[in-house]
């Protein structure tokens, strides 16, 4: 059973949450309910908790979240359809960016809702056991949202109080203060949440431990990061790696044993807040997971091809850097498990001699001999057609496409929504966290052992030995390469590069298109200009350094 979407009462909660740090409050209360009537009954409080979860859907599986967390790194650059090139290629990135404004607004709404629930839970009429679980969930979510805020914008506004009414001031709070609270909340969550929950998608003890592991690693607390990663890996929770990497992404296998924490979407697309004035006062375009749209090349303009459900609706937003594609060896099944290279003819009109089901388009990061290409009926986009000699992009319409998030179960070829859940934390990440912590602790053999668990799973049949790495090969750059191979597209890359201090170095070394404009101050994003303009204490709450 999935967590239900926000019900009618939650519209009030959303309206209350939207008051934080804003000069003007958009009133929205179609239900006529009061805060007291919602917060002080078990049923109403359940609605509050469900609403607190729902804000994750503004980031995970959404274009804004992908642009902030994946693009603007060493492994992705702009396709022709990229609408946030200022995030991807740092082209005059400023506080007017609408993706950043949307996420700021929703994350602070979520924080306010979590604060309200934590402060009022004593009067909610919950049993002692359920009370501790629900508080654990709210603290997990508050830590979760504050991590996204502090890593994206740095030391910005911080509060543990519930905001009611109009607030016209904001504070600048040190990053250490954010993390001190993140650790307190997650430690509480890990101590009070159960190992499993009946409702799929709710936070659990292993989810809190896994997120704690990520946070400890972020702050250089490597022994603790390792201990928490091992607690999830060896804790008897029943998690296991999927035997085949490609099977992770099957729509029929979303609730697999490798997923430690997921943001869920309902199979009934109508309840995913596509545009619903009762549940979502802003409306929200593509209400479900739309990752399936964003990484696909433009295939439906090519001979023999027509848009269909299987090949997806190509928004052509992002394309892989040449560097990303070159990271995979011939022994690594994750390449075929992550990318689409071949499109089979499906159009009624086709080149002479091309039958339905024949190869119509082939993309590759390798070079194909021109003489060989001339003997083929299909269209080829090889290394030199897609990329220039220095790795910059030559053709950002046609390229090897990330296929992890494709959804052939969509009801129509133009459907922009997907019921695919978003894997926020996989067991594979815990092995990588453990390896990085062990590297920093000087335990290279143990680090190599953890990496080799993943590389053994990733090996093509008969090639496991060739995929093994030695302790001498384990460096921070190697681990970042391995994280790219394993986690590409999973809304982590920008944070990985920032955490390791490698954002500028790796972009400049490996992604010429994104390197042109990047500056040291880009390790935090600009505060939305609407927020800077709204506060009355402008001397204290200023735009982040480097932005206008």
Coordinates of N, CA, C and O in Angstrom, one line a residue, residues 80-193:
X80 N 19.2 19.7 -26.9 CA 18.6 20.9 -27.5 C 17.4 21.4 -26.7 O 17.2 22.6 -26.6
X81 N 16.7 20.5 -26.0 CA 15.5 21.0 -25.3 C 15.7 21.4 -23.9 O 14.7 21.7 -23.1
X82 N 17.0 21.6 -23.4 CA 17.2 22.0 -22.0 C 16.7 23.4 -21.8 O 17.1 24.3 -22.4
X83 N 15.8 23.5 -20.8 CA 15.2 24.8 -20.5 C 15.9 25.5 -19.4 O 15.6 26.7 -19.1
X84 N 16.8 24.9 -18.7 CA 17.6 25.5 -17.6 C 19.1 25.4 -17.9 O 19.8 24.9 -17.1
X85 N 19.5 26.0 -19.0 CA 20.9 26.0 -19.4 C 21.7 26.8 -18.3 O 22.9 26.5 -18.2
X86 N 21.1 27.7 -17.6 CA 21.9 28.4 -16.6 C 22.3 27.5 -15.5 O 23.3 27.7 -14.9
X87 N 21.5 26.4 -15.2 CA 21.9 25.4 -14.3 C 22.9 24.4 -14.8 O 23.8 24.0 -14.2
X88 N 22.7 24.0 -16.1 CA 23.5 23.0 -16.7 C 24.9 23.5 -17.1 O 25.9 22.9 -16.9
X89 N 24.9 24.7 -17.7 CA 26.1 25.2 -18.2 C 26.5 26.6 -17.6 O 27.4 27.3 -18.0
X90 N 25.8 26.9 -16.5 CA 26.2 28.1 -15.7 C 26.2 29.4 -16.5 O 27.0 30.3 -16.2
X91 N 25.3 29.4 -17.4 CA 25.2 30.6 -18.3 C 24.3 31.7 -17.6 O 23.1 31.6 -17.5
X92 N 25.0 32.7 -16.9 CA 24.4 33.7 -16.2 C 23.3 33.2 -15.2 O 22.2 33.7 -15.1
X93 N 23.8 32.2 -14.4 CA 22.9 31.7 -13.4 C 22.7 32.8 -12.3 O 23.6 33.3 -11.7
X94 N 21.4 33.1 -12.1 CA 21.0 34.1 -11.1 C 19.8 33.7 -10.4 O 19.2 32.6 -10.6
X95 N 19.4 34.5 -9.4 CA 18.2 34.2 -8.6 C 16.9 34.2 -9.3 O 15.9 33.9 -8.7
X96 N 16.9 34.6 -10.5 CA 15.6 34.5 -11.3 C 15.3 33.2 -11.9 O 14.3 33.0 -12.5
X97 N 16.2 32.2 -11.6 CA 15.9 30.8 -12.1 C 14.7 30.3 -11.5 O 14.6 30.2 -10.3
X98 N 13.7 29.8 -12.3 CA 12.4 29.4 -11.8 C 12.5 28.0 -11.2 O 11.6 27.7 -10.3
X99 N 13.4 27.2 -11.6 CA 13.5 25.9 -11.0 C 14.0 26.0 -9.5 O 13.4 25.4 -8.6
X100 N 14.9 26.9 -9.3 CA 15.4 27.1 -7.9 C 14.3 27.8 -7.1 O 14.1 27.4 -5.9
X101 N 13.6 28.7 -7.7 CA 12.5 29.4 -6.9 C 11.4 28.4 -6.5 O 10.9 28.4 -5.4
X102 N 11.1 27.4 -7.4 CA 10.0 26.5 -7.1 C 10.5 25.5 -5.9 O 9.7 25.3 -5.0
X103 N 11.7 25.1 -6.0 CA 12.2 24.1 -5.0 C 12.4 24.9 -3.6 O 12.1 24.3 -2.6
X104 N 12.8 26.1 -3.6 CA 12.9 26.9 -2.4 C 11.6 27.0 -1.7 O 11.4 26.7 -0.6
X105 N 10.6 27.4 -2.5 CA 9.2 27.6 -2.0 C 8.7 26.3 -1.4 O 8.2 26.3 -0.3
X106 N 8.9 25.2 -2.1 CA 8.3 23.9 -1.7 C 9.0 23.3 -0.5 O 8.4 22.7 0.4
X107 N 10.3 23.4 -0.5 CA 11.1 22.9 0.6 C 10.8 23.6 1.9 O 10.7 23.0 3.0
X108 N 10.7 24.9 1.9 CA 10.4 25.7 3.1 C 8.9 25.5 3.5 O 8.6 25.4 4.7
X109 N 8.1 25.2 2.6 CA 6.7 24.8 2.9 C 6.7 23.5 3.7 O 6.0 23.3 4.7
X110 N 7.6 22.6 3.2 CA 7.7 21.3 3.8 C 8.3 21.4 5.2 O 7.8 20.7 6.2
X111 N 9.3 22.2 5.3 CA 10.0 22.4 6.7 C 8.9 23.0 7.6 O 8.8 22.5 8.8
X112 N 8.1 23.9 7.2 CA 7.1 24.5 8.1 C 6.1 23.5 8.6 O 5.7 23.4 9.7
X113 N 5.7 22.6 7.7 CA 4.8 21.5 8.0 C 5.4 20.5 9.0 O 4.8 20.1 9.9
X114 N 6.7 20.2 8.7 CA 7.3 19.3 9.7 C 7.5 19.9 11.1 O 7.2 19.3 12.1
X115 N 7.9 21.2 11.1 CA 8.0 21.9 12.4 C 6.7 21.9 13.1 O 6.6 21.7 14.3
X116 N 5.6 22.2 12.4 CA 4.3 22.2 13.0 C 3.9 20.9 13.6 O 3.4 20.8 14.7
X117 N 4.1 19.8 12.8 CA 3.8 18.5 13.3 C 4.6 18.1 14.5 O 4.1 17.5 15.5
X118 N 5.9 18.4 14.5 CA 6.8 18.0 15.6 C 6.4 18.8 16.9 O 6.3 18.2 18.0
X119 N 6.1 20.0 16.8 CA 5.7 20.8 17.9 C 4.3 20.5 18.5 O 4.1 20.7 19.7
X120 N 3.4 20.0 17.6 CA 2.1 19.8 18.1 C 1.7 18.3 18.3 O 0.6 18.0 18.6
X121 N 2.7 17.4 18.1 CA 2.3 16.0 18.1 C 1.8 15.5 19.5 O 1.0 14.6 19.6
X122 N 2.2 16.2 20.6 CA 1.7 15.8 21.9 C 0.2 15.9 22.0 O -0.4 15.2 22.8
X123 N -0.4 16.8 21.2 CA -1.8 17.0 21.3 C -2.6 16.3 20.2 O -3.8 16.6 20.0
X124 N -2.0 15.4 19.5 CA -2.6 14.8 18.3 C -3.5 13.6 18.7 O -4.2 13.1 17.8
X125 N -3.4 13.1 19.9 CA -4.2 12.0 20.3 C -3.7 10.7 19.8 O -4.5 9.7 19.7
X126 N -2.4 10.6 19.5 CA -1.8 9.3 19.0 C -1.4 8.4 20.2 O -1.1 8.9 21.3
X127 N -1.4 7.1 20.0 CA -0.9 6.2 21.0 C 0.6 6.5 21.2 O 1.2 7.0 20.3
X128 N 1.1 6.2 22.3 CA 2.6 6.4 22.5 C 3.5 5.8 21.5 O 4.4 6.4 21.0
X129 N 3.1 4.5 21.1 CA 3.9 3.9 20.1 C 3.8 4.6 18.7 O 4.9 4.8 18.1
X130 N 2.6 4.9 18.3 CA 2.4 5.6 17.0 C 3.0 7.0 17.1 O 3.6 7.4 16.1
X131 N 2.9 7.6 18.2 CA 3.5 9.0 18.3 C 5.0 9.0 18.0 O 5.5 9.8 17.3
X132 N 5.7 8.0 18.6 CA 7.2 8.0 18.4 C 7.5 7.7 16.9 O 8.5 8.3 16.4
X133 N 6.7 6.9 16.3 CA 6.9 6.6 14.9 C 6.7 7.8 14.0 O 7.5 8.2 13.1
X134 N 5.5 8.5 14.2 CA 5.2 9.6 13.4 C 6.2 10.8 13.6 O 6.6 11.5 12.7
X135 N 6.6 10.9 14.9 CA 7.6 12.0 15.1 C 9.0 11.6 14.4 O 9.6 12.5 13.9
X136 N 9.3 10.3 14.4 CA 10.5 9.9 13.7 C 10.4 10.2 12.2 O 11.4 10.6 11.6
X137 N 9.2 10.0 11.6 CA 9.0 10.3 10.2 C 9.2 11.8 10.0 O 9.8 12.2 9.0
X138 N 8.5 12.6 10.8 CA 8.6 14.0 10.6 C 10.1 14.5 10.8 O 10.5 15.4 10.0
X139 N 10.8 14.0 11.7 CA 12.2 14.4 11.9 C 13.0 13.9 10.7 O 14.0 14.6 10.3
X140 N 12.8 12.7 10.3 CA 13.5 12.2 9.1 C 13.2 13.2 7.9 O 14.2 13.6 7.2
X141 N 12.0 13.6 7.7 CA 11.7 14.4 6.6 C 12.3 15.8 6.7 O 12.7 16.4 5.8
X142 N 12.3 16.3 8.0 CA 12.8 17.7 8.2 C 14.3 17.6 7.9 O 14.9 18.5 7.2
X143 N 15.0 16.6 8.3 CA 16.4 16.5 8.0 C 16.6 16.3 6.5 O 17.6 16.9 5.9
X144 N 15.8 15.6 5.9 CA 15.9 15.3 4.4 C 15.7 16.6 3.7 O 16.5 17.0 2.8
X145 N 14.7 17.4 4.0 CA 14.5 18.7 3.3 C 15.6 19.7 3.6 O 16.1 20.4 2.8
X146 N 16.1 19.8 4.9 CA 17.1 20.7 5.2 C 18.4 20.4 4.6 O 19.2 21.2 4.2
X147 N 18.7 19.1 4.3 CA 19.9 18.7 3.6 C 19.8 19.3 2.2 O 20.8 19.8 1.7
X148 N 18.7 19.1 1.5 CA 18.6 19.7 0.2 C 18.8 21.2 0.2 O 19.4 21.8 -0.7
X149 N 18.2 21.8 1.2 CA 18.3 23.3 1.3 C 19.8 23.7 1.5 O 20.3 24.6 0.8
X150 N 20.4 23.2 2.5 CA 21.8 23.7 2.9 C 22.8 23.3 1.9 O 23.7 24.1 1.6
X151 N 22.7 22.2 1.2 CA 23.7 21.8 0.2 C 23.4 22.7 -1.1 O 24.4 23.0 -1.8
X152 N 22.2 23.0 -1.4 CA 21.9 23.8 -2.6 C 22.2 25.2 -2.4 O 22.9 25.8 -3.3
X153 N 21.8 25.8 -1.3 CA 22.0 27.3 -1.1 C 23.0 27.7 0.0 O 23.2 28.9 0.2
X154 N 23.5 26.7 0.8 CA 24.4 27.1 1.8 C 23.7 27.5 3.1 O 22.6 27.1 3.4
X155 N 24.3 28.4 3.9 CA 23.8 28.8 5.1 C 22.7 29.9 5.0 O 23.0 31.1 5.2
X156 N 21.5 29.4 4.7 CA 20.4 30.3 4.5 C 19.4 30.3 5.7 O 19.9 30.0 6.8
X157 N 18.2 30.4 5.4 CA 17.2 30.5 6.5 C 17.0 29.2 7.2 O 16.8 28.2 6.6
X158 N 17.0 29.3 8.6 CA 16.9 28.1 9.4 C 15.9 28.4 10.6 O 16.0 29.4 11.2
X159 N 15.0 27.5 10.8 CA 14.1 27.6 11.9 C 13.5 26.3 12.3 O 13.4 25.4 11.5
X160 N 13.2 26.1 13.6 CA 12.5 25.0 14.1 C 11.1 25.3 14.6 O 10.4 24.5 15.2
X161 N 10.7 26.5 14.3 CA 9.4 27.0 14.8 C 8.4 26.9 13.6 O 8.7 27.0 12.5
X162 N 7.1 26.8 14.0 CA 6.0 26.8 13.1 C 5.7 28.3 12.7 O 5.7 29.1 13.6
X163 N 5.6 28.6 11.4 CA 5.3 29.9 11.0 C 3.8 30.0 10.7 O 3.2 29.2 9.9
X164 N 3.1 31.0 11.3 CA 1.8 31.3 11.0 C 1.7 32.8 10.6 O 2.2 33.6 11.2
X165 N 1.0 33.0 9.5 CA 0.8 34.4 9.1 C 2.0 34.9 8.3 O 2.7 34.1 7.7
X166 N 2.1 36.2 8.2 CA 3.1 36.8 7.3 C 4.4 37.0 8.0 O 4.4 37.7 9.1
X167 N 5.5 36.5 7.5 CA 6.8 36.8 8.0 C 7.6 37.5 7.0 O 7.7 37.1 5.8
X168 N 8.3 38.6 7.4 CA 8.9 39.5 6.4 C 10.5 39.5 6.6 O 11.1 40.3 6.0
X169 N 11.0 38.7 7.5 CA 12.4 38.6 7.8 C 12.9 37.2 7.6 O 12.1 36.2 7.7
X170 N 14.2 37.1 7.3 CA 14.8 35.8 7.2 C 16.2 35.9 7.8 O 16.8 37.0 7.9
X171 N 16.8 34.7 8.2 CA 18.1 34.7 8.8 C 19.1 34.0 7.9 O 18.7 33.2 7.0
X172 N 20.3 34.3 8.1 CA 21.4 33.5 7.5 C 22.1 32.7 8.7 O 22.6 33.3 9.7
X173 N 22.0 31.4 8.5 CA 22.5 30.5 9.6 C 23.6 29.7 9.1 O 23.6 29.2 8.0
X174 N 24.7 29.5 10.0 CA 25.8 28.7 9.5 C 25.4 27.3 9.1 O 24.5 26.7 9.7
X175 N 26.2 26.8 8.2 CA 26.0 25.4 7.7 C 26.1 24.4 8.8 O 25.3 23.4 8.9
X176 N 27.0 24.6 9.7 CA 27.2 23.7 10.9 C 25.9 23.6 11.7 O 25.6 22.5 12.2
X177 N 25.2 24.7 11.8 CA 23.9 24.6 12.6 C 22.9 23.7 11.9 O 22.2 22.9 12.5
X178 N 22.8 23.8 10.6 CA 21.9 22.9 9.8 C 22.3 21.5 10.1 O 21.4 20.7 10.4
X179 N 23.6 21.2 10.0 CA 24.0 19.8 10.1 C 23.8 19.3 11.5 O 23.5 18.1 11.7
X180 N 24.0 20.1 12.5 CA 23.8 19.7 13.9 C 22.4 19.2 14.1 O 22.1 18.2 14.7
X181 N 21.4 19.9 13.5 CA 20.0 19.6 13.6 C 19.7 18.3 12.7 O 18.9 17.5 13.1
X182 N 20.3 18.3 11.5 CA 20.1 17.1 10.7 C 20.5 15.9 11.4 O 19.8 14.8 11.4
X183 N 21.7 15.9 12.1 CA 22.1 14.7 12.8 C 21.2 14.4 14.0 O 20.9 13.2 14.2
X184 N 20.7 15.4 14.7 CA 19.8 15.2 15.8 C 18.5 14.5 15.3 O 18.0 13.6 15.9
X185 N 18.0 15.1 14.3 CA 16.7 14.5 13.7 C 16.9 13.1 13.2 O 16.0 12.2 13.5
X186 N 18.0 12.8 12.5 CA 18.1 11.5 11.9 C 18.5 10.5 13.0 O 18.0 9.3 12.9
X187 N 19.2 10.9 14.0 CA 19.5 10.0 15.1 C 18.2 9.6 15.9 O 18.0 8.4 16.3
X188 N 17.3 10.6 16.1 CA 16.0 10.3 16.7 C 15.2 9.4 15.8 O 14.6 8.4 16.3
X189 N 15.2 9.6 14.5 CA 14.5 8.8 13.5 C 15.0 7.4 13.6 O 14.2 6.4 13.6
X190 N 16.3 7.2 13.5 CA 16.9 5.8 13.5 C 16.6 5.1 14.8 O 16.4 3.9 14.8
X191 N 16.4 5.8 15.9 CA 16.2 5.2 17.2 C 14.7 4.8 17.4 O 14.3 4.0 18.2
X192 N 13.8 5.5 16.6 CA 12.4 5.4 16.9 C 11.6 4.8 15.7 O 10.4 4.4 15.9
X193 N 12.1 4.7 14.5 CA 11.4 4.2 13.4 C 11.5 2.7 13.4 O 12.5 2.1 13.8

